[in-house]
Structure formats: structure tokens, C-alpha cells
Amino acid sequence: MKQQKPRLIIWLLALLSLGMAAASQAEVVVIGHPAIGADSLTAKEAARIWLGKAKTLPGGGKPHVVDQQPGSAVRNAFYGKAVKKTESQLKSYWAKVVFTGKGAPPKALADDAAVKQWVASTPGGLGYIDGGAVDDSVKVLLRLP
Amino acid sequence: MNKWSQKLITGILLFLAAVATPVWAVNFGVFGDISYTDSNVSGATNAFALGGLDLYAQESIDENTRAFVELVIENNGSEFVIDLERLWISRSVSDSMNISAGRFHTPLGYWNRSYHHGALLFDTITRPAFLEYEDAGTAILPLHIVGLMFDGDMTMGDGNLAYEFGIGNGPSYDTSGGYGSSEININNTSDPNRAKSPVLRVTYALDAIPLQFGVFGMSNNVAESGTGGASGVAAGETLVQQTIAGVDLNYSGERFDAIAEYFQLKNDDKYGSTGSHTGTAYYLQFGYQITERFKPVYRYESLEFNDNDAYFTLLGSRQEKRHVAALRYDLDDSNALKLQVTNVRPKSGESSREYAIQWAFLIP
């Protein structure tokens, strides 16, 4: 019995590391309305769209974007991978944009399901969700592994 | 509790009441700055100074409608006052048009539509002197307007074309205390005459490089707003028929940036017999981001007009040139330290040198 304790701890640690690795490598997917003009986006294009800097989509048309809730894993992953900004930097950025009257941050929806539903039903709609939540109701424009 | 404290608390409560419902939808922030200034002007004293404390909020009322309010608590020389700087409601009626009503920063050039009252947003400590707001001694332009604004943008060629057209109450000036004793009046709740001021700015921003051009113009009947004033005309009568025209250019590269603005003010005397004169005001500013945090900036400013120009006589303006050298150090995204030396060279009188240090911040 005495020899089994360290082995159990090692197994638990191994499982925990696997879980953490899986969480940190979760894929974020940028999705669009099925009829959206663009077939794909680069991370740089996505960043410009979510920061309100791009007025038109690469394939034409005006983008309408939504966010996920501040603090959510998928939001942190999206802004870290595509926009390269932390939540604090994002807050300062939008404060300046709002102050200059040049726009407002995208509205934040509750979760992947809400974002997917909104994007699927909004012409020009764009959002980002966890890779595992994608289905045929939306068009995949960018994968951020 | 003293008088200004009561006003301050009342203002904050009104501000919060205006933006508090529903709380979750409000984007609220505060800009502020603290400065230390000194100069070589004989008799001038060195001093610490609280800059304007800027409270602002924006709420999306629905998918297409936004409301914005901005209050600045500032010292007018003798006491703290609360100024309503901007207040507007805006509705998007199409992809290329928004209609707004309220009090705005007049779309006269780049600076006035980009930096507003947030000291953190610009690299120098001071604005170009001729672009100071109406309550400052060097102000020459109606930089706020109350009325309607139409704005929008559209893709055109390899860039983006944007427009801002406004129409609002014209500026006025109270000469009761003599020329140069008052400030340009924006007329928030009434207008001394029926003439309204149209203003238009059109900009074109290139996609390939971070370069934007702008042209703008405004027409004003600057009215007398006092009675028994030095001008000798009745309240509501036109003092100066004015046409403002100008161009602006802004380049914002990875490291290097430049801003240039040129204003021409054609002023036709309606209270005297000095005729029509044209004054010019311009500045050129260059900045270079040496590292992520350090940025030196240089600006040259100029204001020139005919000594007999009726408008500048009203304001008590003086012709001058300024050299401004500044160094900005960003502590992070929300606060920055700035150093500035300003050399002021009036057309007549002695030159002077001013030194300033500022800590500017944003509470997002």
C-alpha cells in the first residue's frame, strides 16, 4: 500500500497536466454568417475587424461582430491569439475609442451557443467560438489553434 | 460643505443618474492629468495644477442608437466649475449615415475631432494654442457646436471616404466688458439671431498606408450677445461675417507620425468699417516612437492676421509663433508622463519660454 501512494499521485498529476494542456490548446474558431462574402480571414484581418478598424470585409460587405463574456476562456484565447491584447489593454483601447466617438465595443453574448445562433441569423454576422462547438449553421473563416 | 463641493457632488450625481440605467450597458471612463509648470516670464510663479477631470459615458440604447455624455470638472481661474462638454444622441440610419443631435466638437480639422479633452490621447502637454477651447485666452475658433450632425463613411477606390456635416447655433461674443474680455459663446440653449452655422469636413483615408487627408469649412455670423457693448451694435446683430476653410493631413506610421493643419479665417467687419481681412493659423507636428514607451515630439505653430481684423480685435488675440518640444513616456496603456518646453514668440513683445511636466491618465 505504501508503494501505491506515489504511483497514484503521479497518475493524478499526469491526468491534470493532460487536462491543462488540452485546455490551453483549445482551438478558437472565427465563424461567419453562411452567406458572408469572405471565405476566410487572417488573424490580422480578424483583429482589425474586432477592434473596429476595418469597415468592410475582405469579400465585401459591412461586418457585424459579437464578443463573448469578459473573463471567459474562449474570449481570452481569441484576443490573445488573434488581437494580441490582454483584457486590460482591451479596456483601455475601447475607452479611447468610445471617448473619441468613433465606436463602441461589440456586444458580448453569453456563450458559444448564443454566439453561434446570433451569427447564423445575422447577415454579415461574425463571432468566435470554441472549435468543438462548430456546426453547419455557420461558416468557418479562421481557426486559431 | 463649500459652494464648489456642492456643485461638484450635484454634477456627479446628475452625471451618474444620466448614465446609470441600465448599468451593464454603459461604457464609463475618466481622463485626468496633473501638471507642474514654470516659465521665464518676469513675475510668473511655478505651480502644480490639476487639469480638467473628464467624466464620460456612452450607452448603446438599442442596436442602432447611442447616447454620449461628457462632463469636465475644471478650474476657471477662481473656482472649480462643471462644464458639459459633449452631449449627443446618435442613430445609424444606414451603413453610410448616422444622424446625431446635441453638443459636439465642431468638425474643424483633425485635432478637434480626435483628441477632445483627453490629455492622455495627445503626445504634447498642450494643444496647439489657436486650437484651445473657447474658455482659454488663446482660443480663436468655435470648437463646440450645438445642433445636428450627419456623418458616415464609405469605401471609395483604395480608401475610405468619410464626411461630417453639421448645422447649429452660431457663435457670439459679449463685448460689454470691452474687447478681449469675454470668450466665444457657443449658445447651448438659445441663439441671439436666426443665422445658423453650417460646417462640413470630408476626409479620405488610404488603405495601403496610414495616411488621411481632410478638407473642412464653416460659415458663421458672429453675433453680439451683450447689451450696451463696446461694439455699439444691439444684441443679436452680426459683429463679423466669418468663413473658415482649411485642410488637414495625418500620417500615423509604426514609428513615425505627422499631423498638419491649416486654417484660413475670412472675417468681414459688420460693426465697424475695417472691411474684410483674412487670418491664417497652422501647425506642423512630428513624432517618432524611439522605443515602445519613449516618444519625442516637435510642433511648430503660427497665428497671423491683419492688425485691423475685426474678429481678432474682438477676441483680443495676439499674433505669435510657437516651438513646442515634448518627450512622452508611456508607463502603460492608461497613463503617461510628458515633459514639454514651449518657446512663445509674439509678433510684438518679448519672447518667453515655458516648462511643463504632466502625468496624464485614463481610468477605463
XYZ file of C-alpha atoms in Angstrom:
509
model
C 0.000 0.000 0.000
C 2.811 2.362 0.863
C 4.237 1.982 -2.665
C 0.873 2.703 -4.350
C 0.564 6.282 -2.974
C 3.351 7.833 -5.072
C 2.083 5.974 -8.129
C -1.421 7.377 -7.583
C -0.056 10.906 -7.228
C 1.958 10.512 -10.425
C -1.158 9.346 -12.287
C -3.194 12.231 -10.930
C -0.509 14.721 -11.891
C -0.263 13.223 -15.349
C -4.043 13.465 -15.827
C -4.035 17.031 -14.551
C -1.242 18.037 -16.942
C -3.077 16.450 -19.841
C -6.225 18.365 -18.895
C -4.335 21.634 -18.604
C -2.575 21.043 -21.894
C -5.888 20.327 -23.593
C -7.414 23.475 -22.123
C -4.517 25.698 -23.166
C -4.523 24.265 -26.677
C -8.290 24.577 -27.187
C -8.962 25.756 -30.701
C -10.837 29.015 -31.199
C -12.754 29.341 -34.429
C -13.890 32.558 -36.077
C -17.299 31.986 -37.627
C -19.448 33.977 -40.014
C -22.986 34.026 -41.377
C -23.333 31.300 -44.070
C -23.895 33.930 -46.796
C -20.997 36.160 -45.788
C -18.817 37.352 -48.704
C -15.470 36.275 -47.239
C -14.314 32.634 -47.420
C -11.513 33.076 -44.929
C -9.852 35.648 -42.686
C -6.303 36.050 -41.462
C -5.644 36.671 -37.776
C -4.628 40.236 -38.666
C -7.887 40.843 -40.538
C -9.867 39.423 -37.625
C -8.004 41.724 -35.228
C -8.798 44.802 -37.341
C -12.466 43.806 -37.548
C -12.857 43.197 -33.796
C -11.079 46.454 -32.972
C -13.468 48.335 -35.263
C -10.662 49.368 -37.619
C -11.867 47.505 -40.702
C -15.044 48.960 -42.144
C -15.516 46.271 -44.782
C -14.956 42.520 -45.055
C -12.331 41.164 -47.483
C -15.139 39.776 -49.681
C -17.217 42.960 -49.362
C -19.999 43.962 -47.009
C -20.024 45.531 -43.566
C -19.014 43.306 -40.637
C -21.265 42.947 -37.585
C -19.365 41.358 -34.725
C -20.117 39.971 -31.289
C -17.890 39.155 -28.347
C -18.014 36.587 -25.596
C -18.184 37.480 -21.910
C -15.085 39.111 -20.331
C -13.110 36.514 -18.405
C -14.347 33.576 -20.469
C -11.649 31.177 -21.688
C -12.668 31.440 -25.333
C -12.558 35.262 -25.243
C -9.132 35.294 -23.591
C -7.875 32.808 -26.163
C -9.276 34.779 -29.115
C -7.878 38.130 -28.008
C -4.562 36.572 -27.016
C -4.090 34.687 -30.285
C -5.628 36.990 -32.892
C -5.682 40.508 -31.447
C -2.615 40.152 -29.177
C -4.209 42.176 -26.407
C -4.933 41.439 -22.765
C -8.288 42.259 -21.178
C -6.739 45.330 -19.539
C -5.267 46.597 -22.813
C -8.600 45.976 -24.489
C -10.403 48.009 -21.851
C -8.070 50.979 -22.381
C -8.379 50.678 -26.137
C -12.170 50.766 -26.117
C -12.244 53.560 -23.549
C -10.299 55.720 -26.004
C -12.477 54.724 -28.973
C -15.686 55.430 -27.067
C -14.314 58.775 -25.858
C -13.476 59.893 -29.361
C -16.982 58.958 -30.507
C -15.600 56.569 -33.104
C -17.421 53.480 -31.968
C -18.362 51.120 -29.193
C -17.108 47.665 -28.218
C -19.012 44.715 -29.687
C -21.827 43.446 -27.510
C -20.942 40.353 -25.520
C -23.180 37.281 -25.693
C -23.455 34.608 -23.033
C -21.683 31.588 -24.559
C -20.765 29.616 -27.688
C -24.361 28.606 -28.371
C -25.627 32.191 -28.173
C -22.841 33.458 -30.441
C -23.434 30.693 -32.979
C -27.173 31.347 -33.040
C -26.666 35.121 -33.446
C -24.093 34.726 -36.233
C -26.248 32.173 -38.095
C -29.216 34.547 -38.079
C -27.437 37.894 -38.698
C -26.365 38.838 -42.260
C -22.738 39.968 -42.066
C -22.517 38.469 -38.576
C -19.144 37.371 -37.178
C -18.229 35.724 -33.898
C -15.762 33.336 -32.347
C -16.448 30.102 -30.503
C -14.668 27.019 -29.225
C -13.667 24.711 -32.081
C -15.760 21.897 -30.627
C -18.973 23.895 -30.899
C -18.875 24.454 -34.682
C -21.658 23.054 -36.880
C -23.102 23.620 -40.355
C -25.238 26.610 -39.370
C -22.199 28.908 -39.677
C -19.187 29.350 -41.969
C -15.715 28.773 -40.521
C -13.429 31.672 -41.529
C -10.374 31.182 -39.342
C -9.008 28.540 -36.990
C -6.739 29.669 -34.151
C -5.113 26.538 -32.693
C -19.572 71.960 2.594
C -18.457 74.821 0.416
C -20.165 76.042 -2.731
C -17.935 74.293 -5.227
C -18.142 70.975 -3.388
C -21.925 71.132 -3.557
C -21.743 71.851 -7.276
C -19.282 69.026 -7.768
C -21.415 66.466 -5.968
C -24.569 67.648 -7.740
C -22.804 67.357 -11.074
C -21.513 63.864 -10.384
C -24.926 62.715 -9.193
C -26.593 64.162 -12.288
C -23.934 62.533 -14.428
C -24.388 59.142 -12.817
C -28.161 59.438 -12.936
C -27.919 60.200 -16.636
C -25.896 57.091 -17.359
C -26.929 54.633 -14.701
C -29.697 52.715 -16.437
C -29.055 50.026 -17.356
C -25.623 49.904 -15.710
C -24.437 46.867 -17.654
C -24.697 48.693 -20.958
C -22.688 51.801 -20.049
C -19.109 52.416 -21.154
C -17.807 54.775 -18.497
C -14.379 56.335 -18.133
C -12.361 59.146 -16.609
C -9.487 61.157 -18.083
C -7.362 63.331 -15.839
C -3.975 64.972 -15.530
C -1.754 66.740 -13.023
C 0.905 69.173 -14.210
C 3.770 71.253 -12.917
C 4.627 74.411 -14.856
C 7.254 77.109 -14.774
C 8.348 79.875 -17.109
C 10.933 82.605 -17.544
C 8.260 85.325 -17.680
C 9.083 88.042 -15.178
C 6.912 87.689 -12.075
C 5.497 84.284 -13.060
C 5.420 81.640 -10.351
C 5.967 77.929 -10.686
C 2.962 75.810 -9.750
C 1.331 72.424 -9.635
C -2.006 72.325 -11.405
C -4.924 69.952 -11.570
C -6.045 69.566 -15.173
C -9.651 69.064 -16.132
C -11.196 65.900 -14.706
C -13.110 64.419 -17.600
C -16.013 62.057 -16.898
C -17.660 60.442 -19.871
C -20.103 57.677 -20.642
C -21.652 56.123 -23.689
C -24.613 53.832 -23.801
C -25.983 51.789 -26.665
C -29.700 52.346 -26.280
C -30.504 49.830 -28.978
C -28.770 48.176 -31.941
C -28.629 51.468 -33.868
C -28.785 54.203 -31.239
C -26.044 55.530 -28.955
C -26.019 58.315 -26.387
C -22.889 60.035 -25.103
C -22.257 62.478 -22.269
C -19.019 64.166 -21.208
C -18.559 66.450 -18.199
C -15.335 68.199 -17.295
C -14.643 69.490 -13.797
C -12.071 72.251 -14.175
C -10.804 75.396 -12.563
C -11.812 78.593 -14.341
C -9.151 80.644 -12.582
C -11.044 81.306 -9.381
C -13.105 78.204 -8.646
C -13.922 74.725 -9.873
C -16.802 74.539 -12.323
C -18.532 71.670 -14.093
C -18.783 72.081 -17.843
C -20.978 69.980 -20.084
C -18.565 69.487 -22.975
C -20.377 66.992 -25.157
C -23.857 65.538 -25.081
C -25.351 63.764 -28.026
C -27.644 61.039 -29.170
C -26.902 59.346 -32.462
C -28.825 56.939 -34.656
C -27.430 54.906 -37.511
C -29.937 55.160 -40.369
C -27.845 53.274 -42.921
C -24.369 51.799 -43.350
C -23.171 55.211 -44.542
C -25.146 57.665 -42.429
C -25.610 58.483 -38.748
C -27.819 61.332 -37.604
C -26.988 62.941 -34.273
C -28.336 65.780 -32.172
C -26.687 67.571 -29.279
C -23.451 69.360 -28.462
C -20.368 68.235 -30.383
C -16.793 69.108 -31.046
C -17.014 71.051 -34.292
C -15.531 69.088 -37.220
C -12.870 71.708 -37.870
C -9.724 69.749 -38.635
C -8.076 66.648 -37.233
C -7.096 67.598 -33.684
C -10.501 68.770 -32.542
C -12.199 65.573 -33.743
C -9.533 63.156 -32.499
C -8.275 64.162 -29.071
C -11.163 66.002 -27.413
C -10.471 66.714 -23.714
C -8.303 63.668 -23.004
C -4.724 64.805 -22.304
C -3.533 61.199 -22.431
C -4.605 60.940 -26.057
C -2.153 63.504 -27.423
C 1.621 63.435 -27.163
C 2.266 67.008 -26.067
C 1.056 68.574 -22.828
C -0.795 71.416 -24.539
C -2.981 71.614 -27.615
C -1.894 73.995 -30.376
C -2.612 77.415 -28.824
C -5.086 78.511 -31.512
C -6.976 75.222 -31.036
C -7.534 75.790 -27.319
C -11.179 75.617 -26.245
C -13.314 78.743 -26.098
C -12.627 79.483 -22.421
C -8.848 79.733 -22.953
C -7.100 83.022 -23.658
C -5.632 81.916 -26.981
C -8.898 80.487 -28.420
C -9.939 81.753 -31.849
C -12.386 79.092 -33.097
C -15.864 77.881 -32.111
C -14.692 74.346 -31.295
C -18.072 73.238 -29.951
C -21.398 73.404 -31.750
C -24.969 72.711 -30.643
C -27.279 71.348 -33.296
C -27.499 68.450 -35.725
C -24.704 66.342 -37.169
C -24.786 63.944 -40.128
C -21.803 61.669 -40.566
C -20.830 58.488 -42.309
C -18.255 56.763 -44.402
C -17.981 54.570 -47.470
C -15.356 52.644 -49.384
C -14.108 54.600 -52.385
C -11.259 53.416 -54.588
C -8.389 52.207 -52.429
C -9.517 54.008 -49.314
C -12.313 55.194 -47.091
C -14.237 58.421 -47.644
C -15.846 59.935 -44.550
C -17.956 63.048 -44.072
C -19.301 65.092 -41.192
C -21.872 67.782 -41.863
C -23.279 69.827 -39.030
C -25.603 72.734 -38.589
C -26.070 74.529 -35.309
C -26.297 77.694 -33.292
C -23.774 80.276 -34.430
C -21.103 81.641 -32.090
C -21.494 85.013 -30.391
C -19.377 87.376 -28.341
C -20.256 89.684 -25.466
C -18.380 92.980 -25.785
C -19.989 94.520 -22.670
C -16.707 94.287 -20.804
C -14.699 95.535 -23.787
C -12.822 93.650 -26.487
C -10.882 90.595 -25.352
C -12.695 90.452 -22.028
C -15.044 87.556 -22.775
C -14.941 84.210 -24.599
C -16.527 82.824 -27.747
C -20.075 81.887 -26.731
C -21.361 78.576 -28.102
C -25.041 79.238 -27.232
C -26.172 75.944 -25.744
C -29.816 76.777 -25.147
C -30.591 79.794 -27.307
C -29.182 81.787 -30.196
C -29.071 85.603 -30.317
C -30.003 85.581 -34.009
C -31.664 83.348 -36.622
C -28.487 82.616 -38.569
C -27.300 79.037 -38.140
C -23.756 77.882 -38.778
C -23.130 75.081 -41.299
C -19.879 73.108 -41.049
C -18.535 70.318 -43.267
C -15.456 68.125 -43.117
C -14.600 65.440 -45.667
C -11.704 63.040 -45.144
C -10.134 60.331 -47.255
C -8.008 57.626 -45.634
C -5.850 55.352 -47.769
C -5.926 51.581 -47.187
C -2.335 50.944 -48.277
C -0.623 53.456 -45.999
C -1.816 55.109 -42.751
C -2.414 58.481 -44.371
C -5.542 60.631 -44.124
C -6.402 63.912 -45.857
C -9.170 66.249 -44.799
C -10.808 69.443 -46.036
C -13.259 71.466 -43.975
C -15.217 74.686 -43.920
C -17.647 76.623 -41.734
C -19.701 79.786 -42.079
C -20.579 81.956 -39.055
C -22.479 85.126 -38.303
C -20.662 86.020 -35.089
C -23.344 87.913 -33.168
C -23.203 90.403 -30.313
C -24.578 88.653 -27.237
C -24.257 91.560 -24.794
C -26.200 94.768 -24.431
C -24.518 98.140 -24.458
C -21.305 96.522 -25.580
C -18.158 98.160 -26.901
C -19.129 97.189 -30.453
C -22.031 99.657 -30.435
C -24.413 97.174 -32.055
C -27.519 95.692 -30.479
C -27.642 92.180 -29.037
C -28.272 89.672 -31.814
C -26.797 91.868 -34.541
C -23.901 90.492 -36.546
C -20.431 91.599 -35.483
C -18.448 89.608 -38.011
C -19.448 87.571 -41.034
C -16.924 84.747 -40.993
C -15.846 81.954 -43.334
C -13.427 79.331 -42.051
C -11.727 76.978 -44.503
C -8.866 74.577 -44.056
C -7.074 71.334 -44.785
C -5.583 68.688 -42.547
C -3.231 65.771 -43.061
C -2.390 62.946 -40.708
C 0.169 60.195 -41.143
C 0.354 57.561 -38.433
C 3.092 55.012 -39.163
C 4.553 52.274 -36.978
C 7.150 54.663 -35.554
C 6.860 57.986 -37.329
C 3.763 60.170 -37.260
C 2.926 63.625 -38.513
C -0.037 65.963 -38.281
C -0.508 69.194 -40.194
C -3.480 71.536 -40.152
C -4.037 74.831 -41.932
C -6.903 77.234 -41.173
C -7.920 80.365 -43.042
C -10.396 82.756 -41.403
C -12.005 85.373 -43.654
C -13.592 87.979 -41.396
C -15.905 90.686 -42.695
C -16.374 93.560 -40.232
C -20.075 94.312 -39.614
C -19.739 96.510 -36.522
C -17.050 98.876 -37.788
C -15.582 99.913 -41.084
C -12.314 97.988 -41.224
C -13.523 95.845 -44.115
C -12.622 92.250 -44.813
C -9.404 90.546 -43.765
C -8.069 87.009 -43.815
C -6.059 85.466 -40.993
C -4.169 82.183 -41.072
C -3.375 79.638 -38.400
C -1.483 76.410 -38.835
C 0.707 73.872 -37.112
C 3.005 71.015 -38.099
C 3.747 68.235 -35.633
C 6.167 65.327 -35.941
C 6.687 62.415 -33.564
C 8.975 59.403 -33.570
C 8.458 56.329 -31.368
C 12.047 55.566 -30.318
C 11.063 52.605 -28.157
C 7.715 51.157 -27.139
C 7.484 53.751 -24.364
C 9.576 56.799 -25.399
C 8.438 59.286 -27.998
C 9.902 62.735 -28.708
C 7.620 65.220 -30.468
C 8.149 68.603 -32.086
C 5.464 71.086 -33.146
C 5.584 74.449 -34.858
C 2.542 76.728 -34.533
C 1.695 80.015 -36.193
C -1.132 82.553 -35.973
C -1.067 85.591 -38.278
C -3.693 88.191 -39.095
C -4.106 91.817 -40.119
C -3.883 94.225 -37.192
C -7.215 95.736 -38.292
C -9.045 92.378 -38.488
C -12.362 92.966 -36.710
C -12.698 89.382 -35.436
C -9.274 89.159 -33.819
C -9.794 92.647 -32.386
C -12.975 91.373 -30.709
C -11.143 88.417 -29.205
C -8.092 90.414 -28.186
C -5.884 87.836 -29.921
C -2.176 88.283 -30.481
C -0.088 87.099 -33.411
C 2.571 84.615 -32.441
C 4.642 81.601 -33.346
C 5.426 78.706 -31.024
C 8.041 75.998 -30.962
C 6.956 73.056 -28.823
C 9.314 70.204 -27.934
C 7.978 67.324 -25.859
C 9.010 63.904 -24.632
C 6.371 61.324 -23.791
C 6.950 58.232 -21.683
C 4.095 55.724 -21.535
C 4.053 53.937 -18.208
C 1.348 51.652 -19.602
C -1.775 51.892 -21.770
C -3.553 54.074 -19.232
C -1.034 56.622 -18.006
C 1.884 58.600 -19.348
C 4.472 61.139 -18.231
C 5.221 64.087 -20.506
C 7.857 66.803 -20.477
C 7.474 69.904 -22.607
C 9.351 73.091 -23.406
C 7.470 75.806 -25.286
C 9.082 78.826 -26.860
C 6.482 81.560 -27.438
C 7.378 84.295 -29.907
C 4.730 87.005 -30.186
C 4.840 89.422 -33.126
C 5.189 92.276 -30.670
C 6.527 91.952 -27.160
C 9.114 89.696 -25.607
C 9.530 86.005 -26.281
C 9.106 83.639 -23.377
C 9.863 80.051 -22.502
C 7.535 77.721 -20.614
C 8.412 74.391 -18.988
C 5.909 71.742 -18.006
C 5.697 68.200 -16.675
C 2.447 66.277 -16.797
C 1.151 62.940 -15.577
C -1.906 62.083 -17.654
C -4.149 59.098 -17.029
C -7.252 57.235 -18.042
C -9.442 55.184 -15.737
C -11.176 52.938 -18.266
